[in-house]
Tab-separated table of N, CA, C and O in Angstrom:
chain	number	residue	atom	x	y	z
A	1	UNK	N	74.435	116.567	89.291
A	1	UNK	CA	74.119	115.725	90.416
A	1	UNK	C	73.216	116.512	91.352
A	1	UNK	O	73.539	117.623	91.745
A	2	UNK	N	72.093	115.899	91.694
A	2	UNK	CA	71.157	116.536	92.611
A	2	UNK	C	71.117	115.747	93.914
A	2	UNK	O	71.126	114.521	93.904
A	3	UNK	N	71.051	116.500	95.008
A	3	UNK	CA	71.028	115.893	96.325
A	3	UNK	C	69.900	116.497	97.141
A	3	UNK	O	69.512	117.640	96.942
A	4	UNK	N	69.392	115.698	98.086
A	4	UNK	CA	68.378	116.156	99.026
A	4	UNK	C	68.831	115.754	100.416
A	4	UNK	O	69.216	114.609	100.644
A	5	UNK	N	68.785	116.724	101.348
A	5	UNK	CA	69.208	116.430	102.711
A	5	UNK	C	68.140	115.608	103.399
A	5	UNK	O	66.945	115.878	103.279
A	6	UNK	N	68.567	114.587	104.142
A	6	UNK	CA	67.628	113.656	104.766
A	6	UNK	C	66.842	114.290	105.902
A	6	UNK	O	65.675	113.978	106.098
A	7	UNK	N	67.451	115.192	106.652
A	7	UNK	CA	66.781	115.755	107.827
A	7	UNK	C	65.873	116.930	107.486
A	7	UNK	O	64.741	116.993	107.931
A	8	UNK	N	66.382	117.917	106.742
A	8	UNK	CA	65.600	119.125	106.538
A	8	UNK	C	64.968	119.227	105.144
A	8	UNK	O	64.249	120.180	104.868
A	9	UNK	N	65.231	118.295	104.247
A	9	UNK	CA	64.603	118.296	102.932
A	9	UNK	C	65.163	119.319	101.957
A	9	UNK	O	64.604	119.530	100.886
A	10	UNK	N	66.263	119.961	102.292
A	10	UNK	CA	66.868	120.963	101.413
A	10	UNK	C	67.417	120.299	100.157
A	10	UNK	O	67.959	119.205	100.210
A	11	UNK	N	67.265	120.964	99.026
A	11	UNK	CA	67.749	120.450	97.747
A	11	UNK	C	69.038	121.185	97.371
A	11	UNK	O	69.186	122.378	97.632
A	12	UNK	N	69.946	120.464	96.710
A	12	UNK	CA	71.208	121.046	96.267
A	12	UNK	C	71.602	120.403	94.946
A	12	UNK	O	71.459	119.190	94.774
A	13	UNK	N	72.078	121.204	94.029
A	13	UNK	CA	72.535	120.674	92.748
A	13	UNK	C	73.987	121.076	92.527
A	13	UNK	O	74.342	122.248	92.645
A	14	UNK	N	74.808	120.086	92.221
A	14	UNK	CA	76.203	120.334	91.872
A	14	UNK	C	76.337	120.139	90.368
A	14	UNK	O	76.083	119.062	89.847
A	15	UNK	N	76.726	121.191	89.689
A	15	UNK	CA	76.859	121.068	88.235
A	15	UNK	C	78.329	121.123	87.848
A	15	UNK	O	79.046	122.049	88.208
A	16	UNK	N	78.763	120.124	87.169
A	16	UNK	CA	80.109	120.006	86.599
A	16	UNK	C	81.251	120.237	87.588
A	16	UNK	O	82.063	121.139	87.414
A	17	UNK	N	81.347	119.410	88.624
A	17	UNK	CA	82.482	119.566	89.546
A	17	UNK	C	83.827	119.393	88.852
A	17	UNK	O	84.817	120.017	89.249
A	18	UNK	N	83.887	118.560	87.818
A	18	UNK	CA	85.154	118.336	87.118
A	18	UNK	C	85.645	119.635	86.462
A	18	UNK	O	86.847	119.920	86.466
A	19	UNK	N	84.726	120.434	85.922
A	19	UNK	CA	85.121	121.687	85.260
A	19	UNK	C	85.636	122.690	86.278
A	19	UNK	O	86.676	123.320	86.065
A	20	UNK	N	84.923	122.820	87.391
A	20	UNK	CA	85.331	123.798	88.396
A	20	UNK	C	86.624	123.373	89.077
A	20	UNK	O	87.422	124.211	89.481
A	21	UNK	N	86.865	122.072	89.182
A	21	UNK	CA	88.130	121.594	89.721
A	21	UNK	C	89.273	121.901	88.758
A	21	UNK	O	90.362	122.287	89.172
A	22	UNK	N	89.020	121.745	87.475
A	22	UNK	CA	90.048	122.051	86.478
A	22	UNK	C	90.371	123.542	86.466
A	22	UNK	O	91.534	123.933	86.386
A	23	UNK	N	89.357	124.389	86.597
A	23	UNK	CA	89.563	125.837	86.523
A	23	UNK	C	90.139	126.402	87.821
A	23	UNK	O	91.091	127.184	87.787
A	24	UNK	N	89.565	126.005	88.978
A	24	UNK	CA	89.945	126.633	90.240
A	24	UNK	C	90.835	125.783	91.136
A	24	UNK	O	91.351	126.292	92.136
A	25	UNK	N	91.004	124.513	90.830
A	25	UNK	CA	91.889	123.661	91.618
A	25	UNK	C	91.392	123.472	93.037
A	25	UNK	O	90.204	123.249	93.277
A	26	UNK	N	92.293	123.574	94.035
A	26	UNK	CA	91.896	123.318	95.422
A	26	UNK	C	90.925	124.357	95.970
A	26	UNK	O	90.246	124.115	96.964
A	27	UNK	N	90.805	125.494	95.324
A	27	UNK	CA	89.875	126.526	95.773
A	27	UNK	C	88.431	126.033	95.679
A	27	UNK	O	87.603	126.372	96.527
A	28	UNK	N	88.111	125.239	94.669
A	28	UNK	CA	86.755	124.694	94.536
A	28	UNK	C	86.434	123.784	95.712
A	28	UNK	O	85.355	123.882	96.311
A	29	UNK	N	87.365	122.908	96.068
A	29	UNK	CA	87.128	122.011	97.195
A	29	UNK	C	87.059	122.781	98.513
A	29	UNK	O	86.294	122.427	99.409
A	30	UNK	N	87.839	123.872	98.645
A	30	UNK	CA	87.770	124.698	99.852
A	30	UNK	C	86.403	125.369	99.956
A	30	UNK	O	85.821	125.448	101.039
A	31	UNK	N	85.869	125.809	98.863
A	31	UNK	CA	84.541	126.450	98.854
A	31	UNK	C	83.450	125.466	99.241
A	31	UNK	O	82.482	125.833	99.901
A	32	UNK	N	83.609	124.195	98.859
A	32	UNK	CA	82.614	123.176	99.175
A	32	UNK	C	82.867	122.509	100.526
A	32	UNK	O	82.050	121.717	100.967
A	33	UNK	N	83.993	122.791	101.160
A	33	UNK	CA	84.262	122.250	102.490
A	33	UNK	C	84.889	120.871	102.510
A	33	UNK	O	84.822	120.178	103.522
A	34	UNK	N	85.508	120.477	101.419
A	34	UNK	CA	86.174	119.168	101.353
A	34	UNK	C	87.646	119.411	101.685
A	34	UNK	O	88.504	119.411	100.811
A	35	UNK	N	87.932	119.588	102.976
A	35	UNK	CA	89.236	120.078	103.400
A	35	UNK	C	90.355	119.065	103.212
A	35	UNK	O	91.497	119.459	102.926
A	36	UNK	N	90.078	117.795	103.345
A	36	UNK	CA	91.174	116.831	103.159
A	36	UNK	C	91.624	116.797	101.697
A	36	UNK	O	92.790	116.559	101.421
A	37	UNK	N	90.733	117.082	100.749
A	37	UNK	CA	91.167	117.138	99.351
A	37	UNK	C	91.820	118.479	99.022
A	37	UNK	O	92.597	118.563	98.074
A	38	UNK	N	91.529	119.515	99.792
A	38	UNK	CA	92.264	120.779	99.639
A	38	UNK	C	93.724	120.536	100.004
A	38	UNK	O	94.637	120.903	99.243
A	39	UNK	N	93.948	119.892	101.143
A	39	UNK	CA	95.324	119.627	101.595
A	39	UNK	C	96.027	118.652	100.657
A	39	UNK	O	97.170	118.903	100.225
A	40	UNK	N	95.357	117.554	100.323
A	40	UNK	CA	95.965	116.554	99.443
A	40	UNK	C	96.252	117.133	98.056
A	40	UNK	O	97.330	116.925	97.488
A	41	UNK	N	95.296	117.869	97.522
A	41	UNK	CA	95.482	118.455	96.192
A	41	UNK	C	96.590	119.488	96.151
A	41	UNK	O	97.336	119.576	95.175
A	42	UNK	N	96.699	120.279	97.217
A	42	UNK	CA	97.767	121.276	97.271
A	42	UNK	C	99.132	120.606	97.351
A	42	UNK	O	100.069	121.004	96.640
A	43	UNK	N	99.244	119.571	98.189
A	43	UNK	CA	100.515	118.844	98.293
A	43	UNK	C	100.879	118.169	96.972
A	43	UNK	O	102.037	118.232	96.529
A	44	UNK	N	99.916	117.520	96.344
A	44	UNK	CA	100.183	116.886	95.051
A	44	UNK	C	100.518	117.917	93.977
A	44	UNK	O	101.345	117.662	93.098
A	45	UNK	N	99.866	119.067	94.049
A	45	UNK	CA	100.160	120.125	93.081
A	45	UNK	C	101.601	120.605	93.186
A	45	UNK	O	102.279	120.806	92.166
A	46	UNK	N	102.069	120.804	94.413
A	46	UNK	CA	103.464	121.226	94.585
A	46	UNK	C	104.435	120.115	94.214
A	46	UNK	O	105.482	120.366	93.614
A	47	UNK	N	104.098	118.871	94.560
A	47	UNK	CA	105.001	117.753	94.286
A	47	UNK	C	105.128	117.469	92.793
A	47	UNK	O	106.186	117.041	92.328
A	48	UNK	N	104.066	117.722	92.024
A	48	UNK	CA	104.104	117.420	90.584
A	48	UNK	C	104.195	118.677	89.724
A	48	UNK	O	103.978	118.605	88.513
A	49	UNK	N	104.504	119.802	90.354
A	49	UNK	CA	104.597	121.092	89.653
A	49	UNK	C	103.295	121.437	88.927
A	49	UNK	O	103.316	122.000	87.824
A	50	UNK	N	102.172	121.088	89.532
A	50	UNK	CA	100.873	121.445	88.979
A	50	UNK	C	100.254	120.444	88.025
A	50	UNK	O	99.104	120.608	87.621
A	51	UNK	N	100.980	119.418	87.651
A	51	UNK	CA	100.451	118.441	86.694
A	51	UNK	C	99.321	117.602	87.278
A	51	UNK	O	98.489	117.068	86.540
A	52	UNK	N	99.273	117.473	88.584
A	52	UNK	CA	98.212	116.664	89.190
A	52	UNK	C	96.837	117.284	88.974
A	52	UNK	O	95.830	116.576	89.002
A	53	UNK	N	96.776	118.581	88.725
A	53	UNK	CA	95.476	119.226	88.523
A	53	UNK	C	94.912	118.998	87.136
A	53	UNK	O	93.804	119.436	86.836
A	54	UNK	N	95.643	118.309	86.302
A	54	UNK	CA	95.070	117.849	85.035
A	54	UNK	C	94.501	116.437	85.190
A	54	UNK	O	93.767	115.970	84.330
A	55	UNK	N	94.851	115.763	86.297
A	55	UNK	CA	94.335	114.428	86.593
A	55	UNK	C	93.186	114.502	87.599
A	55	UNK	O	92.213	113.755	87.500
A	56	UNK	N	93.269	115.421	88.549
A	56	UNK	CA	92.279	115.535	89.612
A	56	UNK	C	90.839	115.719	89.109
A	56	UNK	O	89.918	115.166	89.697
A	57	UNK	N	90.572	116.464	88.045
A	57	UNK	CA	89.179	116.619	87.582
A	57	UNK	C	88.493	115.313	87.190
A	57	UNK	O	87.266	115.226	87.241
A	58	UNK	N	89.256	114.290	86.811
A	58	UNK	CA	88.644	113.010	86.477
A	58	UNK	C	87.980	112.368	87.701
A	58	UNK	O	87.083	111.545	87.560
A	59	UNK	N	88.432	112.728	88.896
A	59	UNK	CA	87.913	112.150	90.128
A	59	UNK	C	87.003	113.106	90.893
A	59	UNK	O	86.476	112.750	91.930
A	60	UNK	N	86.799	114.308	90.395
A	60	UNK	CA	86.045	115.331	91.133
A	60	UNK	C	84.595	114.929	91.361
A	60	UNK	O	84.054	115.164	92.452
A	61	UNK	N	83.933	114.336	90.381
A	61	UNK	CA	82.535	113.925	90.568
A	61	UNK	C	82.414	112.889	91.680
A	61	UNK	O	81.537	112.990	92.536
A	62	UNK	N	83.282	111.900	91.680
A	62	UNK	CA	83.243	110.859	92.711
A	62	UNK	C	83.595	111.432	94.081
A	62	UNK	O	82.993	111.039	95.093
A	63	UNK	N	84.528	112.361	94.121
A	63	UNK	CA	84.919	112.984	95.391
A	63	UNK	C	83.749	113.759	95.973
A	63	UNK	O	83.416	113.633	97.153
A	64	UNK	N	83.085	114.551	95.147
A	64	UNK	CA	81.968	115.358	95.641
A	64	UNK	C	80.777	114.482	96.023
A	64	UNK	O	80.094	114.752	97.008
A	65	UNK	N	80.510	113.427	95.247
A	65	UNK	CA	79.405	112.521	95.578
A	65	UNK	C	79.656	111.852	96.931
A	65	UNK	O	78.770	111.793	97.787
A	66	UNK	N	80.867	111.358	97.157
A	66	UNK	CA	81.200	110.703	98.425
A	66	UNK	C	81.115	111.691	99.587
A	66	UNK	O	80.617	111.350	100.665
A	67	UNK	N	81.579	112.920	99.370
A	67	UNK	CA	81.519	113.937	100.425
A	67	UNK	C	80.074	114.259	100.798
A	67	UNK	O	79.728	114.342	101.981
A	68	UNK	N	79.223	114.418	99.801
A	68	UNK	CA	77.821	114.754	100.063
A	68	UNK	C	77.106	113.602	100.777
A	68	UNK	O	76.312	113.837	101.678
A	69	UNK	N	77.382	112.383	100.388
A	69	UNK	CA	76.749	111.231	101.040
A	69	UNK	C	77.199	111.104	102.496
A	69	UNK	O	76.410	110.741	103.364
A	70	UNK	N	78.479	111.407	102.773
A	70	UNK	CA	78.964	111.373	104.152
A	70	UNK	C	78.330	112.467	104.999
A	70	UNK	O	78.194	112.323	106.204
A	71	UNK	N	77.950	113.582	104.384
A	71	UNK	CA	77.356	114.702	105.109
A	71	UNK	C	75.862	114.540	105.355
A	71	UNK	O	75.227	115.437	105.890
A	72	UNK	N	75.269	113.432	104.900
A	72	UNK	CA	73.860	113.186	105.161
A	72	UNK	C	72.932	113.541	104.016
A	72	UNK	O	71.725	113.609	104.201
A	73	UNK	N	73.472	113.752	102.832
A	73	UNK	CA	72.656	114.060	101.666
A	73	UNK	C	72.359	112.757	100.930
A	73	UNK	O	73.169	111.856	100.903
A	74	UNK	N	71.201	112.696	100.308
A	74	UNK	CA	70.828	111.532	99.490
A	74	UNK	C	70.797	111.981	98.040
A	74	UNK	O	70.238	113.026	97.715
A	75	UNK	N	71.409	111.182	97.183
A	75	UNK	CA	71.445	111.554	95.762
A	75	UNK	C	70.106	111.243	95.108
A	75	UNK	O	69.527	110.178	95.310
A	76	UNK	N	69.613	112.190	94.330
A	76	UNK	CA	68.373	112.005	93.592
A	76	UNK	C	68.723	111.633	92.166
A	76	UNK	O	69.560	112.274	91.533
A	77	UNK	N	68.071	110.614	91.664
A	77	UNK	CA	68.289	110.187	90.288
A	77	UNK	C	67.156	110.732	89.447
A	77	UNK	O	65.983	110.532	89.752
A	78	UNK	N	67.504	111.421	88.382
A	78	UNK	CA	66.490	112.023	87.525
A	78	UNK	C	65.813	110.946	86.700
A	78	UNK	O	66.458	110.031	86.196
A	79	UNK	N	64.497	111.055	86.570
A	79	UNK	CA	63.758	110.153	85.702
A	79	UNK	C	63.846	110.691	84.282
A	79	UNK	O	63.294	111.738	83.965
A	80	UNK	N	64.540	109.974	83.457
A	80	UNK	CA	64.713	110.406	82.078
A	80	UNK	C	63.556	109.863	81.239
A	80	UNK	O	63.066	108.775	81.489
A	81	UNK	N	63.116	110.609	80.247
A	81	UNK	CA	62.023	110.101	79.413
A	81	UNK	C	62.455	108.856	78.660
A	81	UNK	O	63.590	108.753	78.193
A	82	UNK	N	61.559	107.899	78.575
A	82	UNK	CA	61.871	106.663	77.873
A	82	UNK	C	62.326	105.558	78.797
A	82	UNK	O	62.762	104.521	78.337
A	83	UNK	N	62.262	105.776	80.089
A	83	UNK	CA	62.653	104.726	81.020
A	83	UNK	C	64.067	104.924	81.519
A	83	UNK	O	64.836	105.730	80.997
A	84	UNK	N	64.406	104.168	82.537
A	84	UNK	CA	65.729	104.299	83.136
A	84	UNK	C	66.774	103.460	82.431
A	84	UNK	O	67.938	103.784	82.450
A	85	UNK	N	66.360	102.373	81.831
A	85	UNK	CA	67.307	101.467	81.209
A	85	UNK	C	67.561	101.906	79.772
A	85	UNK	O	66.668	101.878	78.935
A	86	UNK	N	68.775	102.325	79.468
A	86	UNK	CA	69.069	102.819	78.119
A	86	UNK	C	69.012	101.694	77.102
A	86	UNK	O	68.692	101.912	75.946
A	87	UNK	N	69.312	100.477	77.533
A	87	UNK	CA	69.296	99.363	76.590
A	87	UNK	C	67.871	99.031	76.147
A	87	UNK	O	67.671	98.499	75.056
A	88	UNK	N	66.893	99.337	76.988
A	88	UNK	CA	65.505	99.048	76.621
A	88	UNK	C	64.990	100.002	75.561
A	88	UNK	O	63.989	99.723	74.907
A	89	UNK	N	65.673	101.138	75.374
A	89	UNK	CA	65.208	102.124	74.401
A	89	UNK	C	65.765	101.885	72.999
A	89	UNK	O	65.419	102.598	72.077
A	90	UNK	N	66.621	100.898	72.815
A	90	UNK	CA	67.224	100.631	71.517
A	90	UNK	C	66.201	99.969	70.618
A	90	UNK	O	65.540	99.014	71.006
A	91	UNK	N	66.071	100.471	69.412
A	91	UNK	CA	65.165	99.868	68.432
A	91	UNK	C	65.996	99.107	67.412
A	91	UNK	O	67.006	99.599	66.936
A	92	UNK	N	65.537	97.927	67.068
A	92	UNK	CA	66.183	97.140	66.041
A	92	UNK	C	65.288	97.177	64.808
A	92	UNK	O	64.395	96.369	64.649
A	93	UNK	N	65.517	98.142	63.935
A	93	UNK	CA	64.646	98.332	62.780
A	93	UNK	C	64.935	97.332	61.674
A	93	UNK	O	64.080	97.042	60.871
A	94	UNK	N	66.137	96.791	61.633
A	94	UNK	CA	66.505	95.892	60.556
A	94	UNK	C	66.012	94.471	60.755
A	94	UNK	O	65.985	93.687	59.828
A	95	UNK	N	65.601	94.105	61.948
A	95	UNK	CA	65.170	92.749	62.216
A	95	UNK	C	63.691	92.601	61.918
A	95	UNK	O	62.888	93.452	62.280
A	96	UNK	N	63.308	91.503	61.257
A	96	UNK	CA	61.883	91.311	60.993
A	96	UNK	C	61.150	90.944	62.276
A	96	UNK	O	61.694	90.280	63.154
A	97	UNK	N	59.925	91.369	62.361
A	97	UNK	CA	59.094	91.052	63.521
A	97	UNK	C	58.570	89.633	63.382
A	97	UNK	O	58.246	89.179	62.302
A	98	UNK	N	58.467	88.923	64.480
A	98	UNK	CA	57.960	87.548	64.470
A	98	UNK	C	56.448	87.562	64.293
A	98	UNK	O	55.756	88.412	64.848
A	99	UNK	N	55.937	86.642	63.493
A	99	UNK	CA	54.493	86.530	63.318
A	99	UNK	C	53.883	85.934	64.570
A	99	UNK	O	54.411	85.008	65.179
A	100	UNK	N	52.716	86.424	64.924
A	100	UNK	CA	52.041	85.934	66.119
A	100	UNK	C	51.478	84.540	65.882
A	100	UNK	O	51.483	83.694	66.767
A	101	UNK	N	50.995	84.253	64.654
A	101	UNK	CA	50.383	82.967	64.355
A	101	UNK	C	51.410	81.844	64.277
A	101	UNK	O	51.080	80.689	64.514
A	102	UNK	N	52.636	82.176	63.936
A	102	UNK	CA	53.653	81.148	63.748
A	102	UNK	C	54.247	80.759	65.100
A	102	UNK	O	54.814	81.589	65.797
A	103	UNK	N	54.101	79.511	65.486
A	103	UNK	CA	54.636	78.998	66.739
A	103	UNK	C	55.917	78.226	66.449
A	103	UNK	O	56.012	77.534	65.440
A	104	UNK	N	56.929	78.341	67.288
A	104	UNK	CA	58.167	77.585	67.054
A	104	UNK	C	57.914	76.090	67.216
A	104	UNK	O	57.067	75.657	67.994
A	105	UNK	N	58.665	75.316	66.472
A	105	UNK	CA	58.558	73.860	66.556
A	105	UNK	C	59.151	73.381	67.870
A	105	UNK	O	60.113	73.967	68.373
A	106	UNK	N	58.616	72.305	68.439
A	106	UNK	CA	59.264	71.741	69.623
A	106	UNK	C	60.664	71.254	69.269
A	106	UNK	O	60.954	70.935	68.121
A	107	UNK	N	61.527	71.185	70.265
A	107	UNK	CA	62.926	70.834	70.014
A	107	UNK	C	63.063	69.453	69.390
A	107	UNK	O	63.953	69.213	68.591
A	108	UNK	N	62.185	68.524	69.742
A	108	UNK	CA	62.283	67.172	69.207
A	108	UNK	C	61.905	67.124	67.733
A	108	UNK	O	62.406	66.296	66.987
A	109	UNK	N	61.029	67.998	67.266
A	109	UNK	CA	60.560	67.958	65.891
A	109	UNK	C	61.230	68.985	64.996
A	109	UNK	O	60.924	69.074	63.822
A	110	UNK	N	62.110	69.771	65.544
A	110	UNK	CA	62.792	70.761	64.717
A	110	UNK	C	63.722	70.042	63.758
A	110	UNK	O	64.376	69.061	64.126
A	111	UNK	N	63.780	70.489	62.500
A	111	UNK	CA	64.646	69.799	61.539
A	111	UNK	C	66.120	69.919	61.928
A	111	UNK	O	66.595	70.989	62.273
A	112	UNK	N	66.823	68.795	61.888
A	112	UNK	CA	68.263	68.789	62.165
A	112	UNK	C	68.612	68.776	63.639
A	112	UNK	O	69.761	68.939	63.992
A	113	UNK	N	67.650	68.584	64.516
A	113	UNK	CA	67.939	68.576	65.950
A	113	UNK	C	67.522	67.241	66.559
A	113	UNK	O	66.544	66.639	66.148
A	114	UNK	N	68.283	66.834	67.559
A	114	UNK	CA	67.950	65.608	68.280
A	114	UNK	C	66.994	65.924	69.416
A	114	UNK	O	66.909	67.058	69.875
A	115	UNK	N	66.317	64.914	69.874
A	115	UNK	CA	65.431	65.073	71.021
A	115	UNK	C	66.278	65.283	72.272
A	115	UNK	O	67.347	64.691	72.412
A	116	UNK	N	65.840	66.152	73.155
A	116	UNK	CA	66.622	66.379	74.365
A	116	UNK	C	66.615	65.142	75.256
A	116	UNK	O	65.671	64.360	75.258
A	117	UNK	N	67.693	64.955	76.002
A	117	UNK	CA	67.812	63.819	76.894
A	117	UNK	C	66.917	64.011	78.098
A	117	UNK	O	66.710	65.123	78.561
A	118	UNK	N	66.424	62.887	78.609
A	118	UNK	CA	65.599	62.936	79.803
A	118	UNK	C	66.508	62.995	81.027
A	118	UNK	O	67.526	62.319	81.096
A	119	UNK	N	66.123	63.821	81.976
A	119	UNK	CA	66.907	63.941	83.202
A	119	UNK	C	66.705	62.709	84.062
A	119	UNK	O	65.609	62.167	84.158
A	120	UNK	N	67.776	62.246	84.663
A	120	UNK	CA	67.729	61.078	85.532
A	120	UNK	C	68.005	61.557	86.942
A	120	UNK	O	68.974	62.273	87.191
A	121	UNK	N	67.144	61.184	87.874
A	121	UNK	CA	67.329	61.588	89.265
A	121	UNK	C	68.381	60.706	89.910
A	121	UNK	O	68.197	59.495	90.030
A	122	UNK	N	69.491	61.289	90.294
A	122	UNK	CA	70.570	60.563	90.943
A	122	UNK	C	70.817	61.236	92.277
A	122	UNK	O	70.992	62.450	92.341
A	123	UNK	N	70.815	60.482	93.353
A	123	UNK	CA	71.074	61.106	94.657
A	123	UNK	C	72.497	61.628	94.731
A	123	UNK	O	73.426	61.020	94.196
A	124	UNK	N	72.642	62.736	95.370
A	124	UNK	CA	73.965	63.349	95.478
A	124	UNK	C	74.798	62.640	96.522
A	124	UNK	O	75.970	62.377	96.326
A	125	UNK	N	74.189	62.309	97.654
A	125	UNK	CA	74.909	61.639	98.722
A	125	UNK	C	74.354	60.250	98.915
A	125	UNK	O	73.191	59.986	98.695
A	126	UNK	N	75.167	59.327	99.336
A	126	UNK	CA	74.712	57.973	99.634
A	126	UNK	C	74.792	57.073	98.417
A	126	UNK	O	75.345	57.402	97.369
A	127	UNK	N	74.187	55.914	98.554
A	127	UNK	CA	74.235	54.919	97.477
A	127	UNK	C	72.979	54.989	96.641
A	127	UNK	O	71.924	55.351	97.115
A	128	UNK	N	73.130	54.555	95.428
A	128	UNK	CA	71.978	54.486	94.523
A	128	UNK	C	71.133	53.294	94.896
A	128	UNK	O	71.618	52.187	95.060
A	129	UNK	N	69.849	53.516	95.033
A	129	UNK	CA	68.950	52.427	95.401
A	129	UNK	C	68.195	51.966	94.168
A	129	UNK	O	67.798	52.755	93.333
A	130	UNK	N	68.012	50.696	94.113
A	130	UNK	CA	67.227	50.162	93.196
A	130	UNK	C	67.004	49.710	91.978
A	130	UNK	O	66.661	49.377	91.101
């Protein structure tokens, strides 16, 4: 996760908060200045005999992102090669390509299909005139 401060333009990168939370526990949050999670994590650690620190890393990325945004940092999204939308990069190699010269038949003339119904203008409110 990369962040840029809005006022002074400073750049900061947080790499793998979940790993450092798993390894160092509340010490990682104390180093980053997230004091309410230091207190909460320590209390939960004592209450669950340390088992909460196997669950806490699942939320570490979201905790750090929210903390940085509250402190005035803006998250930078990396431009990945191939576009931002992963679904647009999927290739369907098994499907045949459509011929440019071949135009689809209109719905009324397509074999096995009925002609579409014509829309009738009906007023929503009031009486029908005419």
